[in-house]
mmCIF file of C-alpha atoms in Angstrom:
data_model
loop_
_atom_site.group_PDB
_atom_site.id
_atom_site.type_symbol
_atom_site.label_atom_id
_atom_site.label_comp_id
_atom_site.label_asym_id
_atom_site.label_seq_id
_atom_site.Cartn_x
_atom_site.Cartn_y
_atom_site.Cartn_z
ATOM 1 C CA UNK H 1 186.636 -12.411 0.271
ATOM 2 C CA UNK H 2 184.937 -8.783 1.011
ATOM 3 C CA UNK H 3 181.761 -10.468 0.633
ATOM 4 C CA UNK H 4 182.521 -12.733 3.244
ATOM 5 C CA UNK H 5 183.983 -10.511 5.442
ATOM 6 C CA UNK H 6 180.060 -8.642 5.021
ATOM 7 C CA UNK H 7 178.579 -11.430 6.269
ATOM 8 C CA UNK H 8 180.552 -12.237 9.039
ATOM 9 C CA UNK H 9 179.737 -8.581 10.343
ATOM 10 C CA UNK H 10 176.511 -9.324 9.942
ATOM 11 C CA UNK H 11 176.541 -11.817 11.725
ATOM 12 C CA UNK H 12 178.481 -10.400 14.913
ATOM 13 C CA UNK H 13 175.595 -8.135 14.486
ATOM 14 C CA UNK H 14 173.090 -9.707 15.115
ATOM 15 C CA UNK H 15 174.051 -12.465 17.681
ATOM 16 C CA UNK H 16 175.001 -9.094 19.477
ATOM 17 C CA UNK H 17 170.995 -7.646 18.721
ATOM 18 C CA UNK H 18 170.038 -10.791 20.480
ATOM 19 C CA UNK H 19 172.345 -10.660 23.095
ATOM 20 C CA UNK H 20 171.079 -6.802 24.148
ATOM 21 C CA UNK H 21 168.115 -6.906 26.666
ATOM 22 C CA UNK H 22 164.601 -5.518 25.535
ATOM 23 C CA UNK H 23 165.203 -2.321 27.509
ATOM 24 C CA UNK H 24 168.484 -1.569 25.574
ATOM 25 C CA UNK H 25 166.574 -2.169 22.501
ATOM 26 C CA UNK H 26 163.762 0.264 23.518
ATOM 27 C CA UNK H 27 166.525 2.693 24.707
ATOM 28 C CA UNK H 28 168.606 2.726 21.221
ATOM 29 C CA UNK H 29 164.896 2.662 19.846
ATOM 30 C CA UNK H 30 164.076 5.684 21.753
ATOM 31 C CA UNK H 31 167.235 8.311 21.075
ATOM 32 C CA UNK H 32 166.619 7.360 16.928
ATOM 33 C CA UNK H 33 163.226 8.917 17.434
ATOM 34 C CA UNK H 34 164.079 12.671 16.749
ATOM 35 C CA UNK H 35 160.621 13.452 17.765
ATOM 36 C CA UNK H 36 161.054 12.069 20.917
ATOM 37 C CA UNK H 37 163.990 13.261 21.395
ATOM 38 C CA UNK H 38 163.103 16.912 21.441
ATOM 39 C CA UNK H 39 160.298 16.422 22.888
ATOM 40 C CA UNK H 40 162.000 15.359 25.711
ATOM 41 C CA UNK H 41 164.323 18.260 25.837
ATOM 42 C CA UNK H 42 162.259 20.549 25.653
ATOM 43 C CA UNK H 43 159.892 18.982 28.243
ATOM 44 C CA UNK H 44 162.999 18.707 30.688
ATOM 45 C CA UNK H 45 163.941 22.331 29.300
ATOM 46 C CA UNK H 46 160.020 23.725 30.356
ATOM 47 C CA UNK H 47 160.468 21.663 33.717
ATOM 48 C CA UNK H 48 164.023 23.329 34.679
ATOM 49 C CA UNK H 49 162.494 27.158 34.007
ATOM 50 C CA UNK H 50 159.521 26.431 36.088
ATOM 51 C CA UNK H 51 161.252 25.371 39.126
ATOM 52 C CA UNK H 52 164.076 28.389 38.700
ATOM 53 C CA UNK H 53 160.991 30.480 38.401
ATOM 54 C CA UNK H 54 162.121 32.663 41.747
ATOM 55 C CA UNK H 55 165.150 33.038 40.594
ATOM 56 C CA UNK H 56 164.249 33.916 36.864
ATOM 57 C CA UNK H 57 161.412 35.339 36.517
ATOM 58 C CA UNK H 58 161.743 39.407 36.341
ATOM 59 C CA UNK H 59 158.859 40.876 38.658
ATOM 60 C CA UNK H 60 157.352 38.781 41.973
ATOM 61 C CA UNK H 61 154.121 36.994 39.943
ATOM 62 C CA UNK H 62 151.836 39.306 42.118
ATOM 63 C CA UNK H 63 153.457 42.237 42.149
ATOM 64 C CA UNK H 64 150.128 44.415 41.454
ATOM 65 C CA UNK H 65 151.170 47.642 38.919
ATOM 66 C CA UNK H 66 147.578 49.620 38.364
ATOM 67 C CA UNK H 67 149.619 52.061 36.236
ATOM 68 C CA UNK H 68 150.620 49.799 33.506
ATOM 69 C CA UNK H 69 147.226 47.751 33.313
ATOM 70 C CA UNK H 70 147.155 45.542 29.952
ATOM 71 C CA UNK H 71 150.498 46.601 28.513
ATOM 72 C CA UNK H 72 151.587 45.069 25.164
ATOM 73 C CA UNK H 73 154.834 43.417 25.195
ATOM 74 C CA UNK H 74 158.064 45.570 25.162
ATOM 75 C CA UNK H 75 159.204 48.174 27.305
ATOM 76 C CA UNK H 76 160.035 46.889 30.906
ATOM 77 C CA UNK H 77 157.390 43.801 30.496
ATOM 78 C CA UNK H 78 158.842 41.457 27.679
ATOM 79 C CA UNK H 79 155.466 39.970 27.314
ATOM 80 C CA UNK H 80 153.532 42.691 28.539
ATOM 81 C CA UNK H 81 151.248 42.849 31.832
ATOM 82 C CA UNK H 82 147.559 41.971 32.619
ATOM 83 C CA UNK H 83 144.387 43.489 33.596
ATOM 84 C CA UNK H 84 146.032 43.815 36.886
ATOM 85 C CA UNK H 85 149.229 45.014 35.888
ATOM 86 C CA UNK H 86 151.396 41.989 36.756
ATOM 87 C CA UNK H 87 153.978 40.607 34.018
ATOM 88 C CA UNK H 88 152.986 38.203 31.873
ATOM 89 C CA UNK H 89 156.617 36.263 31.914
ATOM 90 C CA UNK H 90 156.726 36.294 35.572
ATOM 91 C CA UNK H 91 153.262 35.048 35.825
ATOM 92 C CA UNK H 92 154.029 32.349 32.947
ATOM 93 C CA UNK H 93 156.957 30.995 34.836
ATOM 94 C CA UNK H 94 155.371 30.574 37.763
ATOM 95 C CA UNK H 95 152.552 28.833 36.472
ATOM 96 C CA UNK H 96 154.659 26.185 34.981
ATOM 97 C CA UNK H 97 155.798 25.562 38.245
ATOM 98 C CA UNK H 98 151.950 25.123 39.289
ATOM 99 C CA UNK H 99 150.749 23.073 36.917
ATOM 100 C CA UNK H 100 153.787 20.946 36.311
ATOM 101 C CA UNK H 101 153.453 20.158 39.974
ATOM 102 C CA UNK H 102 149.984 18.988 39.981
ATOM 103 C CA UNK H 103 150.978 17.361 36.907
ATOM 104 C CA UNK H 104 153.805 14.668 38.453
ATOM 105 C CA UNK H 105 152.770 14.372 41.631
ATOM 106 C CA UNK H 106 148.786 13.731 40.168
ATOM 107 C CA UNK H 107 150.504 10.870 37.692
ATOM 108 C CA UNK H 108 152.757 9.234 40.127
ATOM 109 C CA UNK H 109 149.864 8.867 42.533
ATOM 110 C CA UNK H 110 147.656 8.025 40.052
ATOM 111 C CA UNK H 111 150.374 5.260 38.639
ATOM 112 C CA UNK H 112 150.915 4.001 42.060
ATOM 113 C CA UNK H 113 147.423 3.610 43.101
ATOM 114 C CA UNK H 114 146.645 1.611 39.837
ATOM 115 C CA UNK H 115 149.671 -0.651 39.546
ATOM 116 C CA UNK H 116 148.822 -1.742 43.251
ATOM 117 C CA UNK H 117 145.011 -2.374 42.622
ATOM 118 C CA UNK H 118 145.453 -3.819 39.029
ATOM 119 C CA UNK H 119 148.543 -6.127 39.949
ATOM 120 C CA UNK H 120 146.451 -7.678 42.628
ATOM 121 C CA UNK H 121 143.378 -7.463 40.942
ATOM 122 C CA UNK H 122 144.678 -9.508 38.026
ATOM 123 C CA UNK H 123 147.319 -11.481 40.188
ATOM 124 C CA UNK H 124 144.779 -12.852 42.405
ATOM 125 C CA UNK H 125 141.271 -13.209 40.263
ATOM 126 C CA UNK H 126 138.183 -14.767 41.578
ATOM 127 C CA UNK H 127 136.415 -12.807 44.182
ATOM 128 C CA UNK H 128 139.199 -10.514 44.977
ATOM 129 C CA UNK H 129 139.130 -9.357 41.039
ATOM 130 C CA UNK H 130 135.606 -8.911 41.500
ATOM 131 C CA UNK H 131 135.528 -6.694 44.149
ATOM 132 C CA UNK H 132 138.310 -4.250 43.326
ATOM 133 C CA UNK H 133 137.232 -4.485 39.727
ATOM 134 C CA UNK H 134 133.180 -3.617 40.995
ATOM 135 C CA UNK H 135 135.249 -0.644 43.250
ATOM 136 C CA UNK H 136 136.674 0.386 40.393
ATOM 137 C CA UNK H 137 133.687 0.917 38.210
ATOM 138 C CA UNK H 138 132.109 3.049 41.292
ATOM 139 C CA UNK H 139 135.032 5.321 41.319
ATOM 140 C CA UNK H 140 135.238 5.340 37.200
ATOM 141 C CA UNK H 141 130.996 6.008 37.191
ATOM 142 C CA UNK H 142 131.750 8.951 40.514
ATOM 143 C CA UNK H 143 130.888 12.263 38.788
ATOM 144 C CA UNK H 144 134.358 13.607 38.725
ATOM 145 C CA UNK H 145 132.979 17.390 37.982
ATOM 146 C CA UNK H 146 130.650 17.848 40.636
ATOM 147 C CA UNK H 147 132.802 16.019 43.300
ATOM 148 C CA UNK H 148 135.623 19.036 42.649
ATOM 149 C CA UNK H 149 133.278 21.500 43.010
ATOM 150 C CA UNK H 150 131.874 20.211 46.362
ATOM 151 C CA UNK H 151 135.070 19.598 47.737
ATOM 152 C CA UNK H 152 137.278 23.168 46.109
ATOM 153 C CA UNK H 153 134.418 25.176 47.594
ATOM 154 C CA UNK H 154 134.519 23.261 51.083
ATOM 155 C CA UNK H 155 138.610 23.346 51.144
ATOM 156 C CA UNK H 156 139.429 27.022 49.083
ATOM 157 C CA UNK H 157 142.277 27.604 51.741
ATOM 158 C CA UNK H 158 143.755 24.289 51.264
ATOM 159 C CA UNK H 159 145.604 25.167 48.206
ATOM 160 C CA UNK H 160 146.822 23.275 45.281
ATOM 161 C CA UNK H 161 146.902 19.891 47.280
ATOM 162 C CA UNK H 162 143.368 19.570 47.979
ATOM 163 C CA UNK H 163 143.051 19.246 43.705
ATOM 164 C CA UNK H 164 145.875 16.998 44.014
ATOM 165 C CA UNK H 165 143.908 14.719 46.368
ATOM 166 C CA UNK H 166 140.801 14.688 44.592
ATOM 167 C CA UNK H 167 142.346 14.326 41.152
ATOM 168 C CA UNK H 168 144.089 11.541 42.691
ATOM 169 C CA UNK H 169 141.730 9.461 43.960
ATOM 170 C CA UNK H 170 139.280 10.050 41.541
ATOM 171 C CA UNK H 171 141.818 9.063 38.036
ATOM 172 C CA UNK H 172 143.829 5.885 39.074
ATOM 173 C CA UNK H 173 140.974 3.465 37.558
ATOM 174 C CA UNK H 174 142.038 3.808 33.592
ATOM 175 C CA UNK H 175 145.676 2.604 34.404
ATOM 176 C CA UNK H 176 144.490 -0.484 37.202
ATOM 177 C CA UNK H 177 142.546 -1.777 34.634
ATOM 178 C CA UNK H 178 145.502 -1.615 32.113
ATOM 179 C CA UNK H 179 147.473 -3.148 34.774
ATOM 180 C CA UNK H 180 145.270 -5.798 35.365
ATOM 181 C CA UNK H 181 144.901 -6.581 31.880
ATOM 182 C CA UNK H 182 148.500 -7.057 31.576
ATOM 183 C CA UNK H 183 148.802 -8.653 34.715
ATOM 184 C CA UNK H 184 146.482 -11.182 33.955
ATOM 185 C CA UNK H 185 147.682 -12.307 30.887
ATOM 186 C CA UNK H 186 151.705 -12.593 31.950
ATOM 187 C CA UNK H 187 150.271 -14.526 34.819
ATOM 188 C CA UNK H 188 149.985 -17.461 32.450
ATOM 189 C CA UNK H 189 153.578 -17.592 31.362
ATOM 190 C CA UNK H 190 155.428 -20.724 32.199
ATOM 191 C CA UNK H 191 158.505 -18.354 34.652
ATOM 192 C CA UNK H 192 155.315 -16.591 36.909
ATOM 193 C CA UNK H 193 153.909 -20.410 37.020
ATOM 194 C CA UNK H 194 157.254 -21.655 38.048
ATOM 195 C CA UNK H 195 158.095 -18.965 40.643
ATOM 196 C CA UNK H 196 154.554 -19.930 42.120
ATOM 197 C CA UNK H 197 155.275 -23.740 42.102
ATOM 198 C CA UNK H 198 158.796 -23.054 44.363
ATOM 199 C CA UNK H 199 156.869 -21.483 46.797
ATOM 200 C CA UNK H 200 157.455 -17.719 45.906
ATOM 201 C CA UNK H 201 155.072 -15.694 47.927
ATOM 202 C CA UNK H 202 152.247 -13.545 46.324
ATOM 203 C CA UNK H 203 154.275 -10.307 46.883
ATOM 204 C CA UNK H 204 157.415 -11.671 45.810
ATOM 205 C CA UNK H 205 156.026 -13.504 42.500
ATOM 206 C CA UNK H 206 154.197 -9.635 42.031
ATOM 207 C CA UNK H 207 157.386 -7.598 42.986
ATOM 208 C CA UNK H 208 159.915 -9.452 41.090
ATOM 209 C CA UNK H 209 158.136 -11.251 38.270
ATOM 210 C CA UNK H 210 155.241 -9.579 36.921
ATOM 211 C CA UNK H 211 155.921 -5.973 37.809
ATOM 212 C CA UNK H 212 159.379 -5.803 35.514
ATOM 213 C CA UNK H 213 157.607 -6.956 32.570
ATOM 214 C CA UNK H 214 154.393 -4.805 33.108
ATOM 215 C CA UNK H 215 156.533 -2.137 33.789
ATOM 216 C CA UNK H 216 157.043 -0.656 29.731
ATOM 217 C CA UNK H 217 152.653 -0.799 30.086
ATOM 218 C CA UNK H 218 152.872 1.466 33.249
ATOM 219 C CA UNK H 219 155.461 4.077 31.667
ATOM 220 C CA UNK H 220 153.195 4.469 28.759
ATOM 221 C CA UNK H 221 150.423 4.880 30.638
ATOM 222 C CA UNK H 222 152.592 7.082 33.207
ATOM 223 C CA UNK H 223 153.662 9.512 30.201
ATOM 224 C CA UNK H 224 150.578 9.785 28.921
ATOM 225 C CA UNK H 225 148.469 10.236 32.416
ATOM 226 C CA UNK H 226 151.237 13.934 32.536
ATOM 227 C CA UNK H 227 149.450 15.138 30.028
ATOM 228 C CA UNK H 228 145.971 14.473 30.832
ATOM 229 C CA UNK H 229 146.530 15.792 34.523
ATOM 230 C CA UNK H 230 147.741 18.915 33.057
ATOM 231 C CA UNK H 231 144.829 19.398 31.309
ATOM 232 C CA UNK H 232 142.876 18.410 33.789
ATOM 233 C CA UNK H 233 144.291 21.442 36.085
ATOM 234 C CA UNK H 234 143.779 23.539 33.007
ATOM 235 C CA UNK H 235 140.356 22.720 32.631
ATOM 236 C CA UNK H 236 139.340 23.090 36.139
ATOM 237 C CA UNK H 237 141.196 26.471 36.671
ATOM 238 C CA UNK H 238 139.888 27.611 33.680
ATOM 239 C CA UNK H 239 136.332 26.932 35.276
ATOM 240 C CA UNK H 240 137.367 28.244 38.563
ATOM 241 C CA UNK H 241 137.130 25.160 40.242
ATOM 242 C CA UNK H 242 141.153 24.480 40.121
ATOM 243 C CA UNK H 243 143.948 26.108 41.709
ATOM 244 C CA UNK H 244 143.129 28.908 43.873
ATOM 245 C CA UNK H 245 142.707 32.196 42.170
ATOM 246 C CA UNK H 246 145.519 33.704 44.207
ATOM 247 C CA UNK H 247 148.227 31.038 43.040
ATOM 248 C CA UNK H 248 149.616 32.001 39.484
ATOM 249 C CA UNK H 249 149.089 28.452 37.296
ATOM 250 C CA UNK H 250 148.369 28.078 33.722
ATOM 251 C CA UNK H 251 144.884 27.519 34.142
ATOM 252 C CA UNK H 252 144.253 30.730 35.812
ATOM 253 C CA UNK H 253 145.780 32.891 33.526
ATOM 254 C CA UNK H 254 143.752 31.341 30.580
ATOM 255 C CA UNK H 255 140.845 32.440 33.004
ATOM 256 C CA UNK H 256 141.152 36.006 31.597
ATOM 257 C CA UNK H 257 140.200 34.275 27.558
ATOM 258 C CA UNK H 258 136.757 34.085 29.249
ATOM 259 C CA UNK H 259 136.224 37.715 28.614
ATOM 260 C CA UNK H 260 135.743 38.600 24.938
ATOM 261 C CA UNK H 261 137.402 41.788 24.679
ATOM 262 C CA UNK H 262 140.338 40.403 26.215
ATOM 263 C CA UNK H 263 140.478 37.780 23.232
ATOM 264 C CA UNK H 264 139.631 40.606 20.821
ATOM 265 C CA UNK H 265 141.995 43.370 22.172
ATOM 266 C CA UNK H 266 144.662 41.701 24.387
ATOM 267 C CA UNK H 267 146.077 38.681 23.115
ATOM 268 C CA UNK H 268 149.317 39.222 25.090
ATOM 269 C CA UNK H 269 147.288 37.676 28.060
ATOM 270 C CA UNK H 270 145.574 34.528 27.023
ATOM 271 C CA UNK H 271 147.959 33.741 24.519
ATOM 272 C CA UNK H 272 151.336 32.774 26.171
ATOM 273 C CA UNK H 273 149.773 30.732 28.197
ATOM 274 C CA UNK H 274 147.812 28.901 25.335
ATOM 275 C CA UNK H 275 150.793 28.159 23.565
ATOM 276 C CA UNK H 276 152.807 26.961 26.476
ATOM 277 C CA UNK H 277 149.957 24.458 27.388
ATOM 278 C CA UNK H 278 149.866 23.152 23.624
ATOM 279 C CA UNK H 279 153.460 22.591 23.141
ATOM 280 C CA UNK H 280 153.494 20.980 26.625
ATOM 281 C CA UNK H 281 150.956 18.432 25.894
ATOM 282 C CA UNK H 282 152.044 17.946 22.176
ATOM 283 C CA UNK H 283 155.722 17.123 23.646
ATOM 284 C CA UNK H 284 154.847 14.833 26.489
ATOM 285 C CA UNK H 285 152.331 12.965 23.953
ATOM 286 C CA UNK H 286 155.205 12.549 21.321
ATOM 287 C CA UNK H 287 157.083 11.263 24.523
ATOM 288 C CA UNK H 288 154.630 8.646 25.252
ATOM 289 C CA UNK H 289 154.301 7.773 20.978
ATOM 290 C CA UNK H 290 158.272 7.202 21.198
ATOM 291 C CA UNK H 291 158.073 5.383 24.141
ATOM 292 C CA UNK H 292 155.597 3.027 22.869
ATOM 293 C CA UNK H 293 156.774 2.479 19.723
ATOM 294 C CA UNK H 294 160.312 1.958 21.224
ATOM 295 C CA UNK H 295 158.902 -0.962 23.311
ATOM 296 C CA UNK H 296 156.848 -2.556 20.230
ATOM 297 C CA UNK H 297 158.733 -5.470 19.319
ATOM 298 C CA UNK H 298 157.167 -5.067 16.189
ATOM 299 C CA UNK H 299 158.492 -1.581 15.138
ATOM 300 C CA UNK H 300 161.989 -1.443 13.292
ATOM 301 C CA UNK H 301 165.401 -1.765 15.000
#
């Protein structure tokens, strides 16, 4: 009798599995990963303190105090001060702010631009895949370094959006030809062919058929694209070619490792910022891991 009362729960079971649509899958998928799951938190956590940065953070980030220059944590700096005497914590919250910024708005333009010029790359074919495929190749071949330079020492009063722009336009080509990829090859299912046969227009058939079911490709790719923008900032900052010197990001503060004593002596400075970038990156990656694996059909239930 117990045994088969077992089964038939089992059975409810898994007619209900099957009943639950692939995103409700991923979803359960997705809050089992405990991974994931803090990575998350702490990524929304990191996002929320960088945007209450002027209401949080102790000391205005460029407040200038000559007369504690390069104070260790403690005292009235709980992280201490640099080699211009602004706080650390102050400095470190409003750089979050910075590069998280550049971050999203550098992925969602950088998703946007992609899905549009993959889907119709690989809705279309033919010539039209050849050309925006060729144009793509250009862009990926461009020499990405040297066109930031140029264009951060022609616009250095333009701010943080000028790096936005030219990060932009210059990083979409990785995820169109993801999105092609998949576009081309859901193209051949029997529903996109059907929707095409009715008359569906090439929009529509794009819009309502083969974007939902690229769509787990582009998160992926969206998640991962975060953390490759913020290193990208990093990098560039870092150089001197990022965010203007004047605007407190994460980048610029790691500016100051550049200077050997300051690695030697002051580890206060370079190192905050270090570990704030790691833990960033490592998080959003896990994100993208859980996120992936949450989608693979493959991976346990």
């Amino acid at each position: 009798m117990a045994a088969t009362v077992d089964a038939q729960k089992a059975e409810e079971l898994k007619n209900k599995a099957k009943k639950q649509s692939p995103w409700a899958i991923a979803r359960r998928k997705l809050f089992r990963n405990k991974l994931a799951m803090i990575s998350i938190a702490f990524l929304v956590l990191v996002t929320i303190l960088a945007y209450l940065a002027p209401f949080i953070a102790p000391f205005d980030p460029n407040r200038v105090d000559i007369m504690n220059r390069n104070q260790p944590p403690g005292g009235g700096y709980l992280l201490g001060t640099d080699n211009s005497g602004r706080d650390i914590l102050s400095l470190l919250l409003y750089g979050a702010r910075t590069s998280l910024t550049i971050g999203f708005v550098c992925m969602i333009s950088v998703v946007i631009i992609g899905t549009f010029i993959g889907s119709i790359a690989g809705y279309y074919g033919g010539w039209v895949d050849a050309v925006l495929m060729r144009f793509t190749d250009f862009v990926m071949n461009f020499p990405f370094l040297v066109f930031v330079i140029v264009l951060a020492s022609i616009f250095r009063d333009a701010g943080i959006w000028a790096l936005i722009i030219v990060i932009s336009a210059l990083s979409w080509t990785g995820a169109a030809r993801v999105v092609r990829s998949k576009t081309m090859s859901e193209k051949e299912n029997e529903y996109v062919m059907a929707a095409i046969s009715i008359g569906g227009s090439p929009l529509k058939v794009i819009r309502k058929h083969l974007l939902p079911n690229v769509m787990t490709t582009i998160i992926v790719q969206a998640t991962l694209l975060l953390a490759v923008m913020i290193v990208v900032e990093t990098g560039l900052s870092f150089l001197g070619f990022g965010v203007p010197s004047g605007t407190p990001s994460w980048g610029n503060m790691m500016q100051e490792a550049r200077q050997p004593h300051v690695i030697r002596s002051f580890w206060w400075i370079w190192v905050p910022p270090a570990l704030a970038i790691t833990f960033t990156i490592l998080a959003i990656n896990f994100i993208g891991e859980g996120i992936k694996d949450a989608f693979n059909p493959k991976s346990a239930r």
